[in-house]
Coordinates of C-alpha atoms in Angstrom, one line a residue:
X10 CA 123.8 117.0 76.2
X11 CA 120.2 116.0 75.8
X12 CA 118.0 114.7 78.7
X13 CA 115.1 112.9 79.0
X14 CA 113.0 112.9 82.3
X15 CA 109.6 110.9 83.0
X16 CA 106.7 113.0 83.0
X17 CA 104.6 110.4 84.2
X18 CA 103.9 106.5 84.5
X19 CA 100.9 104.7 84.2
X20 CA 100.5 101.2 86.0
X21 CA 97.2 99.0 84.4
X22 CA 97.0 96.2 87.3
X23 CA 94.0 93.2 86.8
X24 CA 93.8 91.2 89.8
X25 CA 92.6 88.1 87.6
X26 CA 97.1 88.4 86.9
X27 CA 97.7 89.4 90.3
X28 CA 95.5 87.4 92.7
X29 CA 95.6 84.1 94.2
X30 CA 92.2 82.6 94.3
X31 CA 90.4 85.0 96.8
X32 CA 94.0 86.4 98.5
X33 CA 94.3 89.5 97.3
X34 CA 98.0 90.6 95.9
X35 CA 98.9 93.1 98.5
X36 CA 98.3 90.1 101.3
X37 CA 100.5 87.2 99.6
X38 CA 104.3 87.0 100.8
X39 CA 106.7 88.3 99.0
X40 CA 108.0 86.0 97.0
X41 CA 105.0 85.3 95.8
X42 CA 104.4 88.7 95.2
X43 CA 107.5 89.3 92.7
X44 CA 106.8 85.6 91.1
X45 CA 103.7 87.0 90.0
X46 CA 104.7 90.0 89.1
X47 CA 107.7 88.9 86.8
X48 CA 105.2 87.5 84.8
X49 CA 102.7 90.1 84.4
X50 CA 102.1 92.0 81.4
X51 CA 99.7 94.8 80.6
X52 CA 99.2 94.1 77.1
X53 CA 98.0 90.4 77.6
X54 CA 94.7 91.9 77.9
X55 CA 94.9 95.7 76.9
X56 CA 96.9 98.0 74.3
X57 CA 97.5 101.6 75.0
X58 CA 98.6 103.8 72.0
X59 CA 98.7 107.7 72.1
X60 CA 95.4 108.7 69.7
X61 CA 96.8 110.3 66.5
X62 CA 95.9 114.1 67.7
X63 CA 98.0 113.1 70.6
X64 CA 101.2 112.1 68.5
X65 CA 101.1 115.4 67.0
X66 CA 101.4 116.7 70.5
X67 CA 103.8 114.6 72.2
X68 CA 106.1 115.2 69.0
X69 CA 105.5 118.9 69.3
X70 CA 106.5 118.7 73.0
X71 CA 109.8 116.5 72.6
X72 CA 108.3 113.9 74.4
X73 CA 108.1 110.4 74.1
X74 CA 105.9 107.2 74.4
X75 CA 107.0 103.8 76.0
X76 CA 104.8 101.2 77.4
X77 CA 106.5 99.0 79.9
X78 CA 105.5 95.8 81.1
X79 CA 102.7 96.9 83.7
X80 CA 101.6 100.1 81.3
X81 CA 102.9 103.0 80.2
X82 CA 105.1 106.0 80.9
X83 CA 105.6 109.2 79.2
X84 CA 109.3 111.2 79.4
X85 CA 110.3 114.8 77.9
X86 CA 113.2 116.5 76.7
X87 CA 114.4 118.7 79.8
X88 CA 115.3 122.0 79.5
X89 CA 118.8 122.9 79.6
X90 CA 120.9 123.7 82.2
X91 CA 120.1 124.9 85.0
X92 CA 116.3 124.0 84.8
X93 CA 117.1 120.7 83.7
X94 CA 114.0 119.5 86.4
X95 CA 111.6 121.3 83.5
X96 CA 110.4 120.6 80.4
X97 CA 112.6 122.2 77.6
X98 CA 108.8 123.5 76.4
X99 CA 106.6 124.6 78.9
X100 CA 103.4 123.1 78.8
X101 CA 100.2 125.1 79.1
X102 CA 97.1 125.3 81.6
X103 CA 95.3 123.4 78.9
X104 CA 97.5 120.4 78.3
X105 CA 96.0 116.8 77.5
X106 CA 97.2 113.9 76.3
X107 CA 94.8 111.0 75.7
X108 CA 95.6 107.6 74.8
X109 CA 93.2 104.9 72.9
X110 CA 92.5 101.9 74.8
X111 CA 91.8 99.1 73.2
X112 CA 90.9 95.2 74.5
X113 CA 93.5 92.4 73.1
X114 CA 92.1 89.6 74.7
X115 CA 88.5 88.6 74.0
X116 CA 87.9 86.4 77.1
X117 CA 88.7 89.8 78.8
X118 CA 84.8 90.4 80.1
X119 CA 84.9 87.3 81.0
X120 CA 87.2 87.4 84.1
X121 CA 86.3 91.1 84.9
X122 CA 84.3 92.9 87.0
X123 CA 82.3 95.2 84.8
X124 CA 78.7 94.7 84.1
X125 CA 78.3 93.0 80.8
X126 CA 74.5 95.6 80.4
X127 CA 76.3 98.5 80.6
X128 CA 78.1 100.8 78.1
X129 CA 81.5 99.6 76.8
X130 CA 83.3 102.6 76.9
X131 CA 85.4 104.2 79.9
X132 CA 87.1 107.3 80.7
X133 CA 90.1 107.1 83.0
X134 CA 91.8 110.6 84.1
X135 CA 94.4 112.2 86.5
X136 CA 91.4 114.9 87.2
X137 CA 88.9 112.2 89.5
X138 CA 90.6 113.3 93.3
X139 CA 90.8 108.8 93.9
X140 CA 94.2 109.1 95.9
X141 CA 94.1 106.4 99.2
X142 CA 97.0 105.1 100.8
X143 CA 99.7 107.1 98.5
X144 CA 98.1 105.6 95.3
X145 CA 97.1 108.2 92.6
X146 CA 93.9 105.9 90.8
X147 CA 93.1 107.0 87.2
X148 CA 89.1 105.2 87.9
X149 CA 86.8 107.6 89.6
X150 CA 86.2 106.5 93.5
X151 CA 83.7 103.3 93.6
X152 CA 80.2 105.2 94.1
X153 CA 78.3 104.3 97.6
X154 CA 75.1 102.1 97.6
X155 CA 72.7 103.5 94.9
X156 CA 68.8 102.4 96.5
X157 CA 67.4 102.9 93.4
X158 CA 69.8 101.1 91.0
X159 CA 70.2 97.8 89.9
X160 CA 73.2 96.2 90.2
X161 CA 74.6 92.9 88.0
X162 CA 76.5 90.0 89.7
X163 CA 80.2 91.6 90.6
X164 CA 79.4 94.7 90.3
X165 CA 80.6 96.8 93.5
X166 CA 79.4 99.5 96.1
X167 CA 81.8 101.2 98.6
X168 CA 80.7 101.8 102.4
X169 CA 82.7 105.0 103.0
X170 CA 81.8 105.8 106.4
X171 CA 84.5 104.4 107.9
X172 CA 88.2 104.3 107.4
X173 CA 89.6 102.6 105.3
X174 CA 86.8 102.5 102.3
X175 CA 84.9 99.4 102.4
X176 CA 84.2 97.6 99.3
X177 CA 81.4 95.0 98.8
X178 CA 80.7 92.4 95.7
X179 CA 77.0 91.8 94.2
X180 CA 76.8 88.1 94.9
X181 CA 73.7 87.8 92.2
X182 CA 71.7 90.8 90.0
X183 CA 70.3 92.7 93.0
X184 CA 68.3 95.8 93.7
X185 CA 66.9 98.1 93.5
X186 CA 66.4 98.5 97.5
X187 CA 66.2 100.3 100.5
X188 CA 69.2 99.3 101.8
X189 CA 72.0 96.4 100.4
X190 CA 70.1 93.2 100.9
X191 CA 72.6 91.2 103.3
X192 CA 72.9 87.7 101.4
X193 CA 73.4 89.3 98.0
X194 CA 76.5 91.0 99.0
X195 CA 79.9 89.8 100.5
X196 CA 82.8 92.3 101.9
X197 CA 86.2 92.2 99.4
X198 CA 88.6 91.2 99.4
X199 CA 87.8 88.5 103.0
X200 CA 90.5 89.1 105.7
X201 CA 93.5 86.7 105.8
X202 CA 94.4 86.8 109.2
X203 CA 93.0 84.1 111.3
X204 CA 93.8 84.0 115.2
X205 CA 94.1 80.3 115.8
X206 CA 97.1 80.4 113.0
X207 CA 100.8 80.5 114.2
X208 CA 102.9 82.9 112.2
X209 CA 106.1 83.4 111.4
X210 CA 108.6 86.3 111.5
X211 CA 107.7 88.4 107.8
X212 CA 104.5 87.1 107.5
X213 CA 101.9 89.5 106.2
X214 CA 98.3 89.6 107.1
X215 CA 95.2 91.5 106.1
X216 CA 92.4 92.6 108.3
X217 CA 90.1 95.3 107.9
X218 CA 91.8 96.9 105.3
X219 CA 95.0 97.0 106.8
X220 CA 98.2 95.0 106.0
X221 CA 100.3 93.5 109.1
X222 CA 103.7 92.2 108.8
X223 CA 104.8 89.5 111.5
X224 CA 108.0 91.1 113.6
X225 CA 108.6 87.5 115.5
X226 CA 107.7 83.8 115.1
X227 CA 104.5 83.5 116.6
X228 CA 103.5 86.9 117.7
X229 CA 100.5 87.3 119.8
X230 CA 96.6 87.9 118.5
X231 CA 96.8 91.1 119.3
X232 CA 97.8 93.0 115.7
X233 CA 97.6 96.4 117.1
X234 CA 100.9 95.3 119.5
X235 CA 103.8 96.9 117.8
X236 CA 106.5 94.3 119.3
X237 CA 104.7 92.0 117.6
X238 CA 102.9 93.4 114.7
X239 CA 103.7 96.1 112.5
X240 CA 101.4 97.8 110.3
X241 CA 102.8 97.3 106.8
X242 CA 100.3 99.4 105.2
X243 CA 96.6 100.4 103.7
X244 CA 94.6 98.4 101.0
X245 CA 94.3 100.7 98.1
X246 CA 91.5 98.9 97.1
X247 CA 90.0 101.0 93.9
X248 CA 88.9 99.8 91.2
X249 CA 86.9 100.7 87.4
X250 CA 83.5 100.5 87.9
X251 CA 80.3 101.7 86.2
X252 CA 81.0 105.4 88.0
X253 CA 83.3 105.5 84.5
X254 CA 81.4 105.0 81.8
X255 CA 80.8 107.5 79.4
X256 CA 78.8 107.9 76.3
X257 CA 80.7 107.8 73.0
X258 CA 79.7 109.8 70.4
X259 CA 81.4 111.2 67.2
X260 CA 81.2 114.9 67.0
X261 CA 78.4 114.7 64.5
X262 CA 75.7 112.9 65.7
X263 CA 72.1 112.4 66.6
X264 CA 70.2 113.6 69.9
X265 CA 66.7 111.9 70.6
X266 CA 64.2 114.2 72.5
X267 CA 60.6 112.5 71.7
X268 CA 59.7 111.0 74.7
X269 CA 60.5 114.6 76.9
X270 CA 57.1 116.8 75.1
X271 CA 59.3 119.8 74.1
X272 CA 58.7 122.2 71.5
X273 CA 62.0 124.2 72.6
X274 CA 65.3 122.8 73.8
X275 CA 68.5 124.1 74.3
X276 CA 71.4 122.1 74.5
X277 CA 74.4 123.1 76.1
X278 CA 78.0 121.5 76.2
X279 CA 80.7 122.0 79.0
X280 CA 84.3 120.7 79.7
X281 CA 84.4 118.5 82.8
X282 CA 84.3 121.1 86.0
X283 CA 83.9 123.9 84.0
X284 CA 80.8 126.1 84.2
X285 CA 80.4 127.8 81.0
X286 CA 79.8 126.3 77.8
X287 CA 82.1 125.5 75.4
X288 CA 78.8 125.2 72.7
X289 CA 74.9 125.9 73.1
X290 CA 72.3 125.7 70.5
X291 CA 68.2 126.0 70.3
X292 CA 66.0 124.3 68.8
X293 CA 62.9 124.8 68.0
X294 CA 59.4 122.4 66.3
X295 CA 57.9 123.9 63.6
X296 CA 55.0 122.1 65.0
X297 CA 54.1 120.0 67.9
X298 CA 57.4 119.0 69.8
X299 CA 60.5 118.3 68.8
X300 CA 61.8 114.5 67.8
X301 CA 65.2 114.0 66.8
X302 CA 67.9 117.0 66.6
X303 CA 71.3 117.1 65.3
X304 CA 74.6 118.2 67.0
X305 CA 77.5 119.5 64.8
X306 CA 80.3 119.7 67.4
X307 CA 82.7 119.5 64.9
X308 CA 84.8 122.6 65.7
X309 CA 85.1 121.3 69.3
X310 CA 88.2 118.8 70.2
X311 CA 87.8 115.3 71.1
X312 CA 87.7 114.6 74.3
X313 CA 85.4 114.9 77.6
X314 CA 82.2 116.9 77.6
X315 CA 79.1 117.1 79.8
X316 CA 75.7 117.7 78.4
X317 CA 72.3 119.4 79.5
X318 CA 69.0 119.8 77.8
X319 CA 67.3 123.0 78.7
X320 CA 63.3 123.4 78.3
X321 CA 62.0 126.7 77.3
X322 CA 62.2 128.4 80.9
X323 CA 66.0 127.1 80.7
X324 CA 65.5 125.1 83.5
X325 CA 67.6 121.9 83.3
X326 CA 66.1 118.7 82.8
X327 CA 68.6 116.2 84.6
X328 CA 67.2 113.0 82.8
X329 CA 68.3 114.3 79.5
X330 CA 71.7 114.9 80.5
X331 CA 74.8 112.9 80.4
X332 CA 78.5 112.6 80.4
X333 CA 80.1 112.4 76.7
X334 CA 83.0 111.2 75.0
X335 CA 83.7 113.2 71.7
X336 CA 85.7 111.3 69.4
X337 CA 85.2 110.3 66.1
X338 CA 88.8 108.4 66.0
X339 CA 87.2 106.3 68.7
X340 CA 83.8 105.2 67.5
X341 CA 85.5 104.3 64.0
X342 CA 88.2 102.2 65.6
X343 CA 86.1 100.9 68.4
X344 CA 88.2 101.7 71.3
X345 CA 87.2 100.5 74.6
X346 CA 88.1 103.4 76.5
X347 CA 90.9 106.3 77.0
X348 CA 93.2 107.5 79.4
X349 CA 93.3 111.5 79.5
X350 CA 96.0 112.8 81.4
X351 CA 95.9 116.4 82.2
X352 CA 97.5 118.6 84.3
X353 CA 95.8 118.0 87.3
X354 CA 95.7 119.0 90.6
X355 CA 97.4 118.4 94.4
X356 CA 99.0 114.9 94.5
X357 CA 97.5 114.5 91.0
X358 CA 99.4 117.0 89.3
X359 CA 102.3 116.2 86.6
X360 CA 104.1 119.3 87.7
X361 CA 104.8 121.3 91.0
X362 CA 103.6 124.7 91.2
X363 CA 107.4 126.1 90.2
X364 CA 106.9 123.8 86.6
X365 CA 109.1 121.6 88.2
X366 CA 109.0 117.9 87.6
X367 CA 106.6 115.4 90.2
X368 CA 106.8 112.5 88.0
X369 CA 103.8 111.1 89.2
X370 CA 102.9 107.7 89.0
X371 CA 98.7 107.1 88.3
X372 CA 97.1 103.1 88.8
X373 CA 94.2 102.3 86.9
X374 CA 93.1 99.1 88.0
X375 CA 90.8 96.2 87.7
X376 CA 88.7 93.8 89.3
X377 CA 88.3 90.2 88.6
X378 CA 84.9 88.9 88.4
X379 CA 83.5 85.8 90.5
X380 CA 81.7 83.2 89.5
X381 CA 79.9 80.0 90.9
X382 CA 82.4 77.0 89.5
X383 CA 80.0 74.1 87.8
X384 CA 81.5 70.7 87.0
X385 CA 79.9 69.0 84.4
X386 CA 80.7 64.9 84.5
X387 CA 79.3 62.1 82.2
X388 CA 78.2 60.4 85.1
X389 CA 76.8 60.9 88.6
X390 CA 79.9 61.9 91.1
X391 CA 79.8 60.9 95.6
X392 CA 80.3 63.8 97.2
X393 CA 83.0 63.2 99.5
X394 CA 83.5 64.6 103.7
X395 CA 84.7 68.0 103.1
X396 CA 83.5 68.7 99.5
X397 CA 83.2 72.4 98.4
X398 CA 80.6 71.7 95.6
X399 CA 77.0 70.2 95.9
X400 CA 74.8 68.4 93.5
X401 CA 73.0 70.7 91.5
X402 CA 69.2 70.2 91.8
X403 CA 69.9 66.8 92.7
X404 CA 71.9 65.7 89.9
X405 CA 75.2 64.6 91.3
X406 CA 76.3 64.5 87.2
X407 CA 76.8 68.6 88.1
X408 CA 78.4 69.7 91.2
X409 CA 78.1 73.2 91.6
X410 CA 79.9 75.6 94.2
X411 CA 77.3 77.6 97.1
X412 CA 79.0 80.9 96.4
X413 CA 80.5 82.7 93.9
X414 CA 84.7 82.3 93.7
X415 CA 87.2 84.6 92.0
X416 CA 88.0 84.0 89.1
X417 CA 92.6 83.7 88.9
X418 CA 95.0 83.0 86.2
X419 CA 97.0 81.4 89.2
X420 CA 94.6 80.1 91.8
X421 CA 93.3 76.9 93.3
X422 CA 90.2 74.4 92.8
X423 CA 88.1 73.3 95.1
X424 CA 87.5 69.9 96.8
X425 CA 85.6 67.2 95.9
X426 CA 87.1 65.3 99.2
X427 CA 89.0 66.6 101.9
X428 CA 91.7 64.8 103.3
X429 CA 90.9 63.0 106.8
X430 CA 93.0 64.2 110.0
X431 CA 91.8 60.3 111.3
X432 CA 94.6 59.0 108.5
X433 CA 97.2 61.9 108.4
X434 CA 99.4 59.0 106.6
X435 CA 96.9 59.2 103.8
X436 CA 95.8 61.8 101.5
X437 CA 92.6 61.6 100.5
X438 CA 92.0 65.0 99.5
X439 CA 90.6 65.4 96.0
X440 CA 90.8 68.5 94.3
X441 CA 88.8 69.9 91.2
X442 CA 90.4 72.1 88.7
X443 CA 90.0 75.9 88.7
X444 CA 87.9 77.4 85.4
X445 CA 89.3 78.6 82.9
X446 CA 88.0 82.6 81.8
X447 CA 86.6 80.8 78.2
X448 CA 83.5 79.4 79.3
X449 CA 81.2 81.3 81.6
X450 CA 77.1 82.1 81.4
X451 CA 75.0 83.8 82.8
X452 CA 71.9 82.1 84.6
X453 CA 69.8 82.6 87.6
X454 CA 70.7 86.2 88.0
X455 CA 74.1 85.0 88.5
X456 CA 77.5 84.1 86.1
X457 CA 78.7 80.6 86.3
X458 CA 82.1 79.0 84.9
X459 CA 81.7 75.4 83.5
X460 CA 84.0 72.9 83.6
X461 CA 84.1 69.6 81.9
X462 CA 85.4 67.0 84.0
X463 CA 86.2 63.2 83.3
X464 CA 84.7 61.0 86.2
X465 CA 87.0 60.8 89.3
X466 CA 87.2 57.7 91.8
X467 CA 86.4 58.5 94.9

């Protein structure tokens, strides 16, 4: 009898799906919860296909390719009895798959988190170590404040000198500084719990990074009480970031050394924690320095590859290096990034150290972006008691939100009244619509949704 047994599943999670408004998926009950996920699918904004050198290999192996409806998983023929919890063909030290990714939605920069200046091309991999709360992430950990980096509006540092990880969100383009400037930041995602709010038995609650489920109606204030609180869990809050961007080149292609005054270089190639090359070469001016050189690295494989310039002492010159993706497949076709899954290591691994299956399960996930919401009327609006938007610059024919919201499929809008607890017959409440990802700009250092609104009584 033949068997099939899952190497390993990949979950691609956007929180623009999974969110609602700024309550972050883990801290929304559970119906909720499943409601949301029943109607989440990957491929509404990305495809994942095995590249073609890949095929060959997964056909080789007796393995197979299946995405699901939150990613992908890949299984293999087992071996027969009684190591049926092996592959049928042992897979070697060296085994990668990688698999194109490529956007199918083209609002999809519109509603995440990734710096619209920065390279369009990302690496995702079992081999980055980003395990939290039982959570294998396929991103590389989110990097710690840079001082001398700029970032863009969304983009994300993490304060790791606590426990759990702290993420915060660029409010507007900020830096470079010292130290994070406090009103161009704001802590994700905001606690839910809120001490003058009366549970009920089953509720869940974030704070500080950790998830509390209610035990009893109207438990006490105290969530570290375990008669009335328990602790339902960590936020594995990790997420794609600039820390994984890479630099696609085909394996023929052209290096630029003018502006570094070298009349020698040598250029050296190495596989990602590996510490000889895989390919070095010299070159040399005939006069003067050198300008432009080529690389032939056509007899290397596609895939991941770090790259120094050496001057003529050999001594590194850090600014000229940088981390490559080799792959002529993927320039041609455009892809937006890949997924290389390798053997790994400790809780990454696809196999235990007996070849035995782990069937692991690796997240690659994103984060939505937020925006300041602007409504756009034909003619001046009241502001009403309450009102989450302003006039903008005076002109109450564009209301305009203080901060920056998150952008969700399934969210809510903000008010342009609120309802008045003098009248609780009455609703006066009036709300606005939430954006939609189509139309968003970037102004003021900052990214702004518009929406265009017919005038509302009030």
């Amino acid at each position: 009898m033949i068997r099939y047994a899952i190497l390993f599943e990949v979950r691609v999670l956007h929180d623009y799906f999974l969110n609602r408004g700024s309550r972050v998926h883990e801290s929304l009950d559970e119906a909720q919860r499943e409601a949301l996920m029943r109607s989440y699918t990957s491929e509404t904004f990305l495809e994942v296909a095995p590249a073609r050198y890949t095929e060959k290999l997964l056909a080789g192996h007796n393995m197979i390719f299946k995405t699901t409806a939150t990613g992908f998983l890949v299984a293999v023929k087992t071996a027969p009895s009684p190591q049926q919890d092996q592959p049928a063909i042992a897979l070697g030290a060296n085994f990668r798959l990688a698999f194109a990714l490529r956007i199918s939605d083209p609002h999809f920069f519109n509603y995440t988190a990734l710096a619209a200046s920065s390279p369009t091309f990302y690496r995702f991999s079992n081999d980055t170590g980003n395990e939290v709360a039982g959570d294998r992430f396929l991103s590389a950990p989110v990097p710690d404040f840079d001082a001398t980096r700029a970032y863009e509006a969304s983009e994300v540092y993490a304060d790791s000198s606590g426990s759990p990880v702290d993420l915060f969100r660029a409010l507007r383009d900020t830096g470079p500084s010292a130290t994070p400037i406090t009103q161009d930041w704001e802590r994700i995602p905001p606690d839910t719990w809120n001490p003058s709010t009366t549970y009920t038995e089953g509720a869940v609650v974030l704070f500080d990074n950790q998830l509390y489920r209610a035990l009893v109606d109207s438990p006490s204030n105290d969530l570290s009480d375990n008669t009335q609180w328990a602790l339902h869990g960590t936020l594995a809050n990790r997420y794609a970031t600039a820390a994984d961007h890479r630099i696609l080149r085909p394996t023929l292609f052209n290096l630029d050394l003018s502006g570094a005054a070298l009349s020698q270089a040598t250029v050296r190639l190495f596989r990602p924690g590996e510490i000889t090359a895989v390919a070095e070469r010299v070159y040399s001016a005939e006069s003067g320095n050198l300008d432009t050189v080529q690389l032939d690295l056509r007899h290397l494989a596609p895939g991941s590859y770090r790259l120094e310039v050496l001057n003529s002492a050999l001594t590194v010159l850090p600014g000229l290096g940088s981390e490559l993706y080799l792959d002529a497949e993927a320039v041609r076709e455009g892809w937006f990034g890949v997924i290389e899954i390798g053997m790994g290591s400790g809780d990454s691994a696809l196999l235990n150290n007996d070849g035995t299956f782990r069937s692991p399960q690796y997240t690659l996930r994103f984060l939505n972006r937020a925006t300041r919401w602007r409504y756009i009327f034909p003619s001046a609006q009241p502001v009403g008691t309450g009102a989450e938007v302003a006039p903008e610059d005076g002109d109450n024919r564009f209301l305009v939100t203080g901060l920056p919201r998150s952008l969700t499929r399934f969210g809510t809008g903000t008010r342009l009244q609120a309802d008045m607890p003098e009248t609780p017959s009455v609703s006066e409440e009036v709300l606005l619509p939430e954006p939609q990802p189509k139309r968003i700009r970037r102004q003021n250092a900052q990214w702004y949704s518009e929406i265009h609104v017919s005038n509302l009584p009030l």
